Short mmCIF file of C-alpha atoms in Angstrom, two decimals:
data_model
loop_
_atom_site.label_atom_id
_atom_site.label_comp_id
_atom_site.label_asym_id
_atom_site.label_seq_id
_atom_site.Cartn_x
_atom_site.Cartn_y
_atom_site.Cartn_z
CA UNK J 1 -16.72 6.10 -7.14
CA UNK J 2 -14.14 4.03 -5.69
CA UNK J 3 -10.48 4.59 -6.18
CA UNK J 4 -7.23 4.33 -4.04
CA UNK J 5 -8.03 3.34 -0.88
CA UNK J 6 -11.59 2.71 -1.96
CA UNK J 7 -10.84 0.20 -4.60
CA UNK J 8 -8.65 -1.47 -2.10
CA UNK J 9 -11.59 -1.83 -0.32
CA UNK J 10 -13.78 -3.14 -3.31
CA UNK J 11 -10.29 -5.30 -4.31
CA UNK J 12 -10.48 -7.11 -0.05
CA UNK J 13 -14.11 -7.42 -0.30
CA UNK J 14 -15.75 -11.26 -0.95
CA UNK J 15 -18.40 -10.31 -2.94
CA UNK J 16 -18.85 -6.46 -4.49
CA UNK J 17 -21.48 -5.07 -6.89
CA UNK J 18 -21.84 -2.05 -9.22
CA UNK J 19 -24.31 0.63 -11.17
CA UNK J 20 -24.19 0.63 -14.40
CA UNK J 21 -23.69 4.39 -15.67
CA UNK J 22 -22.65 5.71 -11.84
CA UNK J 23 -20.06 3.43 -10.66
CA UNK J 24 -16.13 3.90 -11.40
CA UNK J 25 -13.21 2.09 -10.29
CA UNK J 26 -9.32 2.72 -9.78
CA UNK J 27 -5.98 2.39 -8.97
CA UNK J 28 -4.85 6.11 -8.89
CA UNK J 29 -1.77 6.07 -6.92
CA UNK J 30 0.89 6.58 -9.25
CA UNK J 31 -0.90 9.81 -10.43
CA UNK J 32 0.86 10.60 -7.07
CA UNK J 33 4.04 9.03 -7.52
CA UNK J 34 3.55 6.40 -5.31
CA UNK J 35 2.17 2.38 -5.41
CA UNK J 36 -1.34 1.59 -3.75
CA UNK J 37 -0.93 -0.01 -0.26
CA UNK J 38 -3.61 -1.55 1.94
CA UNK J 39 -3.35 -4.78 -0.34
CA UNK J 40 -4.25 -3.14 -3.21
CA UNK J 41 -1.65 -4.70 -5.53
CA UNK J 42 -2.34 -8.03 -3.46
CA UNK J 43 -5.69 -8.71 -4.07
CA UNK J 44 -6.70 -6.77 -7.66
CA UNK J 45 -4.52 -9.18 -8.79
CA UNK J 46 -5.84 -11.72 -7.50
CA UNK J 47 -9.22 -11.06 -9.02
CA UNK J 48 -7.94 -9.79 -11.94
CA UNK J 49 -4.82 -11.73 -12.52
CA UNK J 50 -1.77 -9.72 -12.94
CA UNK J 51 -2.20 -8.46 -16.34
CA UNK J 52 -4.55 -6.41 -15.40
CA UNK J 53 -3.69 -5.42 -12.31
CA UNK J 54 -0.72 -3.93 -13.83
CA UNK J 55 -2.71 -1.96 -16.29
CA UNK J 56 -5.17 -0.84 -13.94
CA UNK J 57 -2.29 0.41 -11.77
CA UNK J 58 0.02 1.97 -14.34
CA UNK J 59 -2.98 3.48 -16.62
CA UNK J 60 -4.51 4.94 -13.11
CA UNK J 61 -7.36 5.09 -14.87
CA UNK J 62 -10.88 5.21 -13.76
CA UNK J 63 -13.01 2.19 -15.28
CA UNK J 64 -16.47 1.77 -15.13
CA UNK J 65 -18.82 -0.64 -14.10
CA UNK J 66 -19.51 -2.69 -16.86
CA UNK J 67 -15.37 -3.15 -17.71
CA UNK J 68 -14.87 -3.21 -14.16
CA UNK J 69 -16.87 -6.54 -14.08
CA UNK J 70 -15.83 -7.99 -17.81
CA UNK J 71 -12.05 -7.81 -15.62
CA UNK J 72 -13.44 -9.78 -12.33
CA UNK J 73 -12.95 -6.18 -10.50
CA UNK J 74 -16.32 -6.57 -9.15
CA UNK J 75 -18.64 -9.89 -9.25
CA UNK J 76 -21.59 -8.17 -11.13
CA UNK J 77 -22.66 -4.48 -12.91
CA UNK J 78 -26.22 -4.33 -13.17
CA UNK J 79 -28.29 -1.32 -13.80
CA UNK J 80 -28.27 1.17 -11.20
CA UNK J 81 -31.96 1.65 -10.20
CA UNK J 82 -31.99 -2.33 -9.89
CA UNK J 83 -28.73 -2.73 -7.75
CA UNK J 84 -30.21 -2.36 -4.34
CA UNK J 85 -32.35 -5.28 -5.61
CA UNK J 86 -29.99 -7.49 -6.80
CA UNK J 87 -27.88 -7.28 -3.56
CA UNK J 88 -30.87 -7.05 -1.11
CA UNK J 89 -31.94 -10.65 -2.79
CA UNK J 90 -28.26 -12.31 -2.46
CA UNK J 91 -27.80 -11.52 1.00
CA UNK J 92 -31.71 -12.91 2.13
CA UNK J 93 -30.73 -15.99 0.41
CA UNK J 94 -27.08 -16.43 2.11
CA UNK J 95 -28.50 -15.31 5.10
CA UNK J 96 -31.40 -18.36 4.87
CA UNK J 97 -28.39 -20.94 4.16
CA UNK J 98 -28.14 -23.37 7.26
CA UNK J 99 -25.91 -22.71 9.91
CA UNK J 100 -22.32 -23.41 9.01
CA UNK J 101 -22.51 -22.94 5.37
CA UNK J 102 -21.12 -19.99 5.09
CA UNK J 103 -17.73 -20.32 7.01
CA UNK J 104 -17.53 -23.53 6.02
CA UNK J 105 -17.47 -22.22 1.78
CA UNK J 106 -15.67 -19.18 3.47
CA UNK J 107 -12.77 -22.07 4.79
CA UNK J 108 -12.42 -23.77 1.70
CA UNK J 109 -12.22 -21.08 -0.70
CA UNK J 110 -9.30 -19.06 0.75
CA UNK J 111 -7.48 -16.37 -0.99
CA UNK J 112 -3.47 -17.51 -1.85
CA UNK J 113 -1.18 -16.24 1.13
CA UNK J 114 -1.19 -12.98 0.77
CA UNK J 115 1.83 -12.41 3.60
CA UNK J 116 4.65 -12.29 0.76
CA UNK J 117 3.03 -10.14 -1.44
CA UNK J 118 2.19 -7.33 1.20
CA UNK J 119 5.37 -7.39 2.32
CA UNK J 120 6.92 -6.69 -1.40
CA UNK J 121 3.76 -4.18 -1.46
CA UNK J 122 4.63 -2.23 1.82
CA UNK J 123 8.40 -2.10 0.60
CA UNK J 124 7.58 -0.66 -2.82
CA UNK J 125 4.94 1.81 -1.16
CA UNK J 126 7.45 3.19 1.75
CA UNK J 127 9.95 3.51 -1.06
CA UNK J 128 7.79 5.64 -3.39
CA UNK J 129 6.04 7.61 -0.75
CA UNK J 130 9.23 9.57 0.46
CA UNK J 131 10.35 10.78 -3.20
CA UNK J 132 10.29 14.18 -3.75
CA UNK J 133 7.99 13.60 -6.92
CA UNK J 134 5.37 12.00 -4.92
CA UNK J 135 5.71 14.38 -1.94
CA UNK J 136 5.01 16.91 -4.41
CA UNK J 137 2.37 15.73 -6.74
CA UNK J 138 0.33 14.89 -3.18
CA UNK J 139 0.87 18.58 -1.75
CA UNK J 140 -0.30 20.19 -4.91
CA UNK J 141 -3.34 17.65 -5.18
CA UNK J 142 -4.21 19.03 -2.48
CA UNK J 143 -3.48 22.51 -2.83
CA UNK J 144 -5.32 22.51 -6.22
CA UNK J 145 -8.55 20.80 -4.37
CA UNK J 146 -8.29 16.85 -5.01
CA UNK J 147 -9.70 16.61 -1.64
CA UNK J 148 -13.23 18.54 -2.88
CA UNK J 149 -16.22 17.48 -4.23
CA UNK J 150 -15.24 19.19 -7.40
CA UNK J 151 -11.76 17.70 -6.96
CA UNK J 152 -12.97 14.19 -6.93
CA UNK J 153 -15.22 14.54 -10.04
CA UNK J 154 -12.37 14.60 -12.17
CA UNK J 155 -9.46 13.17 -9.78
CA UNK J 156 -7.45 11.65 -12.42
CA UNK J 157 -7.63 14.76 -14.56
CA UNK J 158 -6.75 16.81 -11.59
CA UNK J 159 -3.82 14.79 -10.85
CA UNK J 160 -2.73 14.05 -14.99
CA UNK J 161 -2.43 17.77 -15.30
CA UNK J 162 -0.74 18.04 -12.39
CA UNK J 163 2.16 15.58 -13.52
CA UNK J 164 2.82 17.65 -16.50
#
């Protein structure tokens, strides 16, 4: 399970994978009151155009592996007891590419400048983060175990019932 922070992590990463049936995906910040940071914003949209990014973020949904990659979320779902092949095979075969093949693709194929965008993204973030509503929703998160392995299960329900 990836969400907040972790799907900003999936979002920055140049390639990403995921299991069928066990891997979710998502955007839950507003759940808190707040926009995701970290380049969150900056590059789901980028992979998955703005559209989606916007539903992905406003929905805070958690989406799983096979709509996760129909959106360009992740490059590839594949079945979960054949992931760690699928992955273990790509990387022996980039890492048997001749020298200088892979910065050289990794030069060419360059993300759009992303400077603007975090900037507008760090603005919106610091201006959501020091609301009352979000202060709140993240202290009784929290309090009410989001934090937990029980907690985390069900994050977005946690946090839905929460807002109500």
């Amino acid at each position: 399970m990836a969400r907040g922070g972790g799907a900003e992590f999936v979002a920055a990463a140049d390639m990403t994978f995921a299991a069928i049936g066990r891997a979710g995906i998502g955007q839950i910040e507003a759940l808190m009151g707040i926009v995701p940071g970290g380049g969150g914003t900056q590059y789901l949209a980028g992979r998955v155009g703005r559209n989606r990014a916007l539903e992905a973020v406003l929905s805070a949904g958690l989406y799983d592996a096979e709509t996760a990659e129909r959106y360009g979320w992740v490059n590839r779902a594949v079945p979960a007891d054949e992931l760690d092949e699928v992955v273990d095979r790509l990387a022996r075969n980039i890492a048997a590419l001749p020298e200088g093949v892979i910065a050289a693709a990794k030069h060419v194929i360059l993300p759009e400048d992303l400077a603007e965008g975090l900037l507008r993204e760090n603005d919106a973030w610091m201006g959501q983060i020091m609301r009352p509503a979000a202060t709140g929703l993240i202290r009784d998160g929290l309090a009410h175990g989001a934090q937990t392995p029980d907690g985390e299960r069900d994050l977005e329900g946690l946090l839905r019932r929460l807002a109500r």
